mmCIF file with all atom_site columns, C-alpha atoms in Angstrom:
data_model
loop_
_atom_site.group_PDB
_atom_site.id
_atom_site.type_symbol
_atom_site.label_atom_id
_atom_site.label_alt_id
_atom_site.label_comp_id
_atom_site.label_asym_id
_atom_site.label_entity_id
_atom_site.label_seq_id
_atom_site.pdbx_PDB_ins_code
_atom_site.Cartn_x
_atom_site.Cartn_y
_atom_site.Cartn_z
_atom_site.occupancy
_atom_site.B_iso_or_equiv
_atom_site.pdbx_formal_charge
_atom_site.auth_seq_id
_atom_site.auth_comp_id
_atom_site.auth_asym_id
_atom_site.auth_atom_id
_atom_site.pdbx_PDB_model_num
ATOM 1   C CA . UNK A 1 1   ? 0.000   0.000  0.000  1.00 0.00 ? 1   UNK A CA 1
ATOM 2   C CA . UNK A 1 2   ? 1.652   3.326  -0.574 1.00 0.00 ? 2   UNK A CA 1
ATOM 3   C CA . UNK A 1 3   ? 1.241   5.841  1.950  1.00 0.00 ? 3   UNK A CA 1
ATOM 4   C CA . UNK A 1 4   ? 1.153   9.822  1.904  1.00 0.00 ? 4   UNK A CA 1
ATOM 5   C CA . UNK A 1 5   ? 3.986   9.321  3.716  1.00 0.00 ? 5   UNK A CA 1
ATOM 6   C CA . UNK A 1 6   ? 5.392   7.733  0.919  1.00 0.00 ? 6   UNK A CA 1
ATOM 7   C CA . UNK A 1 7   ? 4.289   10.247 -1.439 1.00 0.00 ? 7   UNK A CA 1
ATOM 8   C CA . UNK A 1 8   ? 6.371   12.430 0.910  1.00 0.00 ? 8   UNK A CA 1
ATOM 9   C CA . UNK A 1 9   ? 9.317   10.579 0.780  1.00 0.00 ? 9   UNK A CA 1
ATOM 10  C CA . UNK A 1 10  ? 9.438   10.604 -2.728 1.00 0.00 ? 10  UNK A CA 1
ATOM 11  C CA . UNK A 1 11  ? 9.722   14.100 -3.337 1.00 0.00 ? 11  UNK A CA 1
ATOM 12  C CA . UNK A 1 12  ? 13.086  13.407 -1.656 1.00 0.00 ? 12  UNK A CA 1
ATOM 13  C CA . UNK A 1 13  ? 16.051  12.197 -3.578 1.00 0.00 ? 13  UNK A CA 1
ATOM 14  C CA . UNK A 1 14  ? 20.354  11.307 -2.677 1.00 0.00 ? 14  UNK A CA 1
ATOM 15  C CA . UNK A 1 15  ? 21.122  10.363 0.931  1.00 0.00 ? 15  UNK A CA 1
ATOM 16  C CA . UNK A 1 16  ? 17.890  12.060 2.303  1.00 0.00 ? 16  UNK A CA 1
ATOM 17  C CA . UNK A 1 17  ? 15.889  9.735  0.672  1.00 0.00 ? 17  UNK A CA 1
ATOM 18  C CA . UNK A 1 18  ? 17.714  6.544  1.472  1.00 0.00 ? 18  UNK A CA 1
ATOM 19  C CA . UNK A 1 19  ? 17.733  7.581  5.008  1.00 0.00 ? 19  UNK A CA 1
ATOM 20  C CA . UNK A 1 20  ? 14.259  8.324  5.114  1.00 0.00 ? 20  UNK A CA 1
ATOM 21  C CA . UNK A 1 21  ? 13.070  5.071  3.176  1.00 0.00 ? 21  UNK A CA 1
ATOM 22  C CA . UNK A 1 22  ? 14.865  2.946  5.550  1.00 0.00 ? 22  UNK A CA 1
ATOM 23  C CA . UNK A 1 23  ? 13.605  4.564  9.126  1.00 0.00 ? 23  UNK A CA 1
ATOM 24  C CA . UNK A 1 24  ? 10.175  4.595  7.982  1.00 0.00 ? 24  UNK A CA 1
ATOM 25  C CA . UNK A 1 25  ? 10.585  0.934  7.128  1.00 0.00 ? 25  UNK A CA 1
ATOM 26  C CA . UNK A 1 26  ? 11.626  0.176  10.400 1.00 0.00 ? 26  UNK A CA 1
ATOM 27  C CA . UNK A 1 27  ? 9.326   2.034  12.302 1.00 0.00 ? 27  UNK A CA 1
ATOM 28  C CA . UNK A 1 28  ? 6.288   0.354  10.322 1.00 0.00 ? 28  UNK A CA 1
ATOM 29  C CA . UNK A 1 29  ? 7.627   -2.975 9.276  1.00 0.00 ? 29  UNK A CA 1
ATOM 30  C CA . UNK A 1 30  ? 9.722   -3.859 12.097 1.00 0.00 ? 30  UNK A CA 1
ATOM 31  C CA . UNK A 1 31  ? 7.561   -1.982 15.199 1.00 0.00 ? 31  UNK A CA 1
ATOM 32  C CA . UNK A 1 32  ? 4.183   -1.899 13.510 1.00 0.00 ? 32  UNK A CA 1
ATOM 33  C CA . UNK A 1 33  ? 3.967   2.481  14.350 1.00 0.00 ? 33  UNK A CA 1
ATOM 34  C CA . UNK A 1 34  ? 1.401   3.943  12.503 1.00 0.00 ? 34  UNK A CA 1
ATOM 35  C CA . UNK A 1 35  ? 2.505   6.676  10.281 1.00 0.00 ? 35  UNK A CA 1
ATOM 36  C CA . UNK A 1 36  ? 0.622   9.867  9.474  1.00 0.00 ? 36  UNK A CA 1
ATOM 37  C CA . UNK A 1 37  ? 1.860   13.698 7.906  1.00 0.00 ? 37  UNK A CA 1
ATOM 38  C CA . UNK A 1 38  ? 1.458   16.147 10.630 1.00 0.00 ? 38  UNK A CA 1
ATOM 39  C CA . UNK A 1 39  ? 2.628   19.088 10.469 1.00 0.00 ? 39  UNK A CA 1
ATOM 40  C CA . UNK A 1 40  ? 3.980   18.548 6.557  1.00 0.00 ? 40  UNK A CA 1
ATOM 41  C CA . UNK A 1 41  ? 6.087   16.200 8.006  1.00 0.00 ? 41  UNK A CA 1
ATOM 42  C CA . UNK A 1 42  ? 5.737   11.935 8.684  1.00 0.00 ? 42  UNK A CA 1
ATOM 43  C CA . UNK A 1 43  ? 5.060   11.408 12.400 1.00 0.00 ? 43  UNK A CA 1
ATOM 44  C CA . UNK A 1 44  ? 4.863   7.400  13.938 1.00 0.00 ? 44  UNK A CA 1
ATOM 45  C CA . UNK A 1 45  ? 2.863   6.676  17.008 1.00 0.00 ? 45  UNK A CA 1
ATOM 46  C CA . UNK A 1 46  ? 1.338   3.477  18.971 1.00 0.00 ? 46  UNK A CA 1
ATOM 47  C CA . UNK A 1 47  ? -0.825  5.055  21.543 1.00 0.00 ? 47  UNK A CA 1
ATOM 48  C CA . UNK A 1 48  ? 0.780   8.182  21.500 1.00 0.00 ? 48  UNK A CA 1
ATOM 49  C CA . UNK A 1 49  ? 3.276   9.953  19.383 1.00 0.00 ? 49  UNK A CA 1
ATOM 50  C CA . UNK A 1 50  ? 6.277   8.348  19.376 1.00 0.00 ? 50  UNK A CA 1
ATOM 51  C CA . UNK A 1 51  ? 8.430   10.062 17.053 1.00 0.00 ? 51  UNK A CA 1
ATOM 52  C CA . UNK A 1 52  ? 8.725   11.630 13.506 1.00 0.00 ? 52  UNK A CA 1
ATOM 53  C CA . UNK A 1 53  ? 11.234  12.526 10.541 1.00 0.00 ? 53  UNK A CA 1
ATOM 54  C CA . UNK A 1 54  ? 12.182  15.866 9.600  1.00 0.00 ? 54  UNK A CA 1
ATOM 55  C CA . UNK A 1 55  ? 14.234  16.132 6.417  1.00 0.00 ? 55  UNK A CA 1
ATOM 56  C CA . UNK A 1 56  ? 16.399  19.035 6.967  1.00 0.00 ? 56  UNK A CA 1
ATOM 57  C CA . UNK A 1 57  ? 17.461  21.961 4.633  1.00 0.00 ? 57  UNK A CA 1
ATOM 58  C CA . UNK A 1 58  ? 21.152  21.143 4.795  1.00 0.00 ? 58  UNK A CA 1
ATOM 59  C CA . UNK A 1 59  ? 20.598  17.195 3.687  1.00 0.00 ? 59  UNK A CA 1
ATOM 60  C CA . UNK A 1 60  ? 19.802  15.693 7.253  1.00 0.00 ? 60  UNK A CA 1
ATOM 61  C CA . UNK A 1 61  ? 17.135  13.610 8.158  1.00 0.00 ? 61  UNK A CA 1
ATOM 62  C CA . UNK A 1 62  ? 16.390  14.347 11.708 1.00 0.00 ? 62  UNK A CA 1
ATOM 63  C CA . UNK A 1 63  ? 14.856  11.538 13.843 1.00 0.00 ? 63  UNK A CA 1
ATOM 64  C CA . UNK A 1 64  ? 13.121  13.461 16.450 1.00 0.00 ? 64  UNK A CA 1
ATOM 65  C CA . UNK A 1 65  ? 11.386  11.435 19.668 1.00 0.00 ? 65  UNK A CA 1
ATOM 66  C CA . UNK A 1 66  ? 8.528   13.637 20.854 1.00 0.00 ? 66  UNK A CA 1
ATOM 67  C CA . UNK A 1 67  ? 9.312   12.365 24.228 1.00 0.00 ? 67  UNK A CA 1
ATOM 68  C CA . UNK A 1 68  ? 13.104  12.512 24.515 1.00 0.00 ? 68  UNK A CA 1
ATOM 69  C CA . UNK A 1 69  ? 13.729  13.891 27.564 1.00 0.00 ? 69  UNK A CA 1
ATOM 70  C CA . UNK A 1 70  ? 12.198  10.882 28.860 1.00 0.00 ? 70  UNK A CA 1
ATOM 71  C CA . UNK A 1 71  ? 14.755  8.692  27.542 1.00 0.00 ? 71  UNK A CA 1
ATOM 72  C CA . UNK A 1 72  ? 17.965  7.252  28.504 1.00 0.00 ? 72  UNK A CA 1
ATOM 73  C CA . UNK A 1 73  ? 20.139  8.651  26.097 1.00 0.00 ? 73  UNK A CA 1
ATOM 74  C CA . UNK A 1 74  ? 22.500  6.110  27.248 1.00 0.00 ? 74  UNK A CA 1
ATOM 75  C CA . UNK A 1 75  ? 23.769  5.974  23.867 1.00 0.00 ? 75  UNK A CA 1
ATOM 76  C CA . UNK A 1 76  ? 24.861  9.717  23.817 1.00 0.00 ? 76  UNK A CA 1
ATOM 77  C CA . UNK A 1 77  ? 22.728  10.154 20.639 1.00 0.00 ? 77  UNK A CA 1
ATOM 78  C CA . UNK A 1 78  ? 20.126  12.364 21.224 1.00 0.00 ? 78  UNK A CA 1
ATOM 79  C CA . UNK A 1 79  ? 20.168  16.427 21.241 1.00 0.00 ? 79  UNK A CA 1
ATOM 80  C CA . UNK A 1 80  ? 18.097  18.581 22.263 1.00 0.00 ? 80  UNK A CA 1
ATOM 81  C CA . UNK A 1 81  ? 18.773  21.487 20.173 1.00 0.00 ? 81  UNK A CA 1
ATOM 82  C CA . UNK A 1 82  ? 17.495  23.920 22.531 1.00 0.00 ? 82  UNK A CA 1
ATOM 83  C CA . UNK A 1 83  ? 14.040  21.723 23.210 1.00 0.00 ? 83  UNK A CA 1
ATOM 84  C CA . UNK A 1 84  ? 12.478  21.179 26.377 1.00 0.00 ? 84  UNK A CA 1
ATOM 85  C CA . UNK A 1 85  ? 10.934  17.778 25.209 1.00 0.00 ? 85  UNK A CA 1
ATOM 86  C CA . UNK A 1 86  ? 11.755  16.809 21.826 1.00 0.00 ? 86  UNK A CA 1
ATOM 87  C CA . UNK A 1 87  ? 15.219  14.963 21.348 1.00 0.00 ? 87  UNK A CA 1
ATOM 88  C CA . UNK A 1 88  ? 16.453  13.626 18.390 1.00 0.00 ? 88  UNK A CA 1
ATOM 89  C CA . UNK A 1 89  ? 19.502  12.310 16.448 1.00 0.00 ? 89  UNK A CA 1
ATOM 90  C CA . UNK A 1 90  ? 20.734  13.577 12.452 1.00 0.00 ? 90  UNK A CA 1
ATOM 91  C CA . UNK A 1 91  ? 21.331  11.031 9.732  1.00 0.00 ? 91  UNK A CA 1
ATOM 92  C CA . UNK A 1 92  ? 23.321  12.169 6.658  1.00 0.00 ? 92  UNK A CA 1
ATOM 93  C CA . UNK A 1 93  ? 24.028  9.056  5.266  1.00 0.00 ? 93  UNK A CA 1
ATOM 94  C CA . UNK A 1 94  ? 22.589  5.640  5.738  1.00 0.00 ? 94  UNK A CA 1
ATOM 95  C CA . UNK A 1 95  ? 26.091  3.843  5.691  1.00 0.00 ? 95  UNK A CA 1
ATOM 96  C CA . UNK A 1 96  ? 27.012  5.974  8.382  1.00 0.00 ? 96  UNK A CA 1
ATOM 97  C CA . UNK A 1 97  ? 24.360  5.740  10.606 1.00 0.00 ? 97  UNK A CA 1
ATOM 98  C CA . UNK A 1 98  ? 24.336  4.020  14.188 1.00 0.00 ? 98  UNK A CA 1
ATOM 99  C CA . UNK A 1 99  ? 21.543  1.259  13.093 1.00 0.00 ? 99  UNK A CA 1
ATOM 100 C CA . UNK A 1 100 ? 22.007  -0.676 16.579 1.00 0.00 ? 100 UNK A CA 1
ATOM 101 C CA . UNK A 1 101 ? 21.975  2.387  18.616 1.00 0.00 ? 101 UNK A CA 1
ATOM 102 C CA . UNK A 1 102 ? 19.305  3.987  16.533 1.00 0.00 ? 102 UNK A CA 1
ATOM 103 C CA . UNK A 1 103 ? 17.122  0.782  17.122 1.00 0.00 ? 103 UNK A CA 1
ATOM 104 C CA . UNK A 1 104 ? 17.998  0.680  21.238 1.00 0.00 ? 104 UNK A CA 1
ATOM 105 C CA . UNK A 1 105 ? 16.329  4.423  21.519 1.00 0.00 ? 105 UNK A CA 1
ATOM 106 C CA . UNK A 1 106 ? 12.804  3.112  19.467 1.00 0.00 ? 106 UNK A CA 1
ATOM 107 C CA . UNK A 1 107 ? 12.641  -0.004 21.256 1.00 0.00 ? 107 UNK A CA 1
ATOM 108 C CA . UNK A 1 108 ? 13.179  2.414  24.361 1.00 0.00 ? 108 UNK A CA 1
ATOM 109 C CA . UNK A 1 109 ? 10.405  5.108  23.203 1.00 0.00 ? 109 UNK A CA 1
ATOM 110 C CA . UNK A 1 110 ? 8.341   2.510  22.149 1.00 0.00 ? 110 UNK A CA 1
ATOM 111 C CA . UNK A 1 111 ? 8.483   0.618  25.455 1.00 0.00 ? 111 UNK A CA 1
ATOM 112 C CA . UNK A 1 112 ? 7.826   4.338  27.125 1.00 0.00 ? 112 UNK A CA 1
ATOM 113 C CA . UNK A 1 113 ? 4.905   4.789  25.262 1.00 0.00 ? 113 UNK A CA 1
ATOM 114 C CA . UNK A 1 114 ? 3.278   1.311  26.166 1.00 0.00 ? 114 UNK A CA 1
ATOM 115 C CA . UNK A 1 115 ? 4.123   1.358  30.169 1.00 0.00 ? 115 UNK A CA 1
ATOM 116 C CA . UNK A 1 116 ? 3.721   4.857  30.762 1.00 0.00 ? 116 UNK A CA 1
ATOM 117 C CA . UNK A 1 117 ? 0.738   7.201  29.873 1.00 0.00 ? 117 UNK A CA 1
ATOM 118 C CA . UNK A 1 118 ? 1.742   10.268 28.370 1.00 0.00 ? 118 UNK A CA 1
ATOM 119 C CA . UNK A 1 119 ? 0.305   13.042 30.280 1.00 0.00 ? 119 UNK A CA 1
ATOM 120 C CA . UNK A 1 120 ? -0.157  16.649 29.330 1.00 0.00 ? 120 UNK A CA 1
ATOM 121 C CA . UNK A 1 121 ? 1.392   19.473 31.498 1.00 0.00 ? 121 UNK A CA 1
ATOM 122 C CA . UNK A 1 122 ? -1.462  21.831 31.360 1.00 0.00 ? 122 UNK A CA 1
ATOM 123 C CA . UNK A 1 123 ? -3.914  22.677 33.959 1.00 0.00 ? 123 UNK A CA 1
ATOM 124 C CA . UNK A 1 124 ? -6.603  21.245 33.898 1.00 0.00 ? 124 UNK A CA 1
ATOM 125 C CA . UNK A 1 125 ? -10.222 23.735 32.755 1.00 0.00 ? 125 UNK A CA 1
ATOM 126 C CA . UNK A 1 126 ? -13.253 23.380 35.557 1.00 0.00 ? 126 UNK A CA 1
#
């Protein structure tokens, strides 16, 4: 079945592309995420959202977890670029990118999603 994320991904071409084609195959093949645009860009989630790719102007592809400050980071990966919540790690190239490590921080967010229930930090309205 092709997607409209796959329709995004192929406007996409080089490295970008590659890197793209092979984390969204992971995250839907492998971990069964559901993928949806939001936000002009392809976001994953289970019961929540879990994460999301954002090709970058300078050739990146930024995998971003929407809950990052929540994780581990035990593989020194993930930057926060000035974000409260959202971590992530840049991919330039697919032959140079950490697959193991990249696959310990989804199995990770994933597990995060499924044991703990995201909760929103506003007030609540009475």
């Amino acid at each position: 079945m092709y997607s409209e994320v796959d329709q995004f991904i192929d406007q996409y071409d080089g490295p970008q592309r590659e890197v793209m084609i092979y984390l969204h195959h992971l995250l839907v093949s492998t971990y069964n995420l559901t993928d949806k645009i939001r936000y002009k860009i392809p976001f994953y989630y289970n019961k929540s959202w879990i994460c999301y790719l954002n090709p970058l102007k300078n050739g990146v592809v930024e995998l971003a977890f929407i809950r990052g400050n929540e994780l581990s980071n035990y593989q020194g990966l993930l930057a926060h670029k000035g974000r409260k919540q959202v971590y992530g790690i840049e991919v330039s190239d697919l032959s140079k990118m950490p697959r193991e490590k990249i696959v310990e921080i989804i199995q990770e967010a994933i597990l995060l999603d499924e044991t703990k229930l995201y909760g929103s930090k506003r007030k609540p309205i009475y």
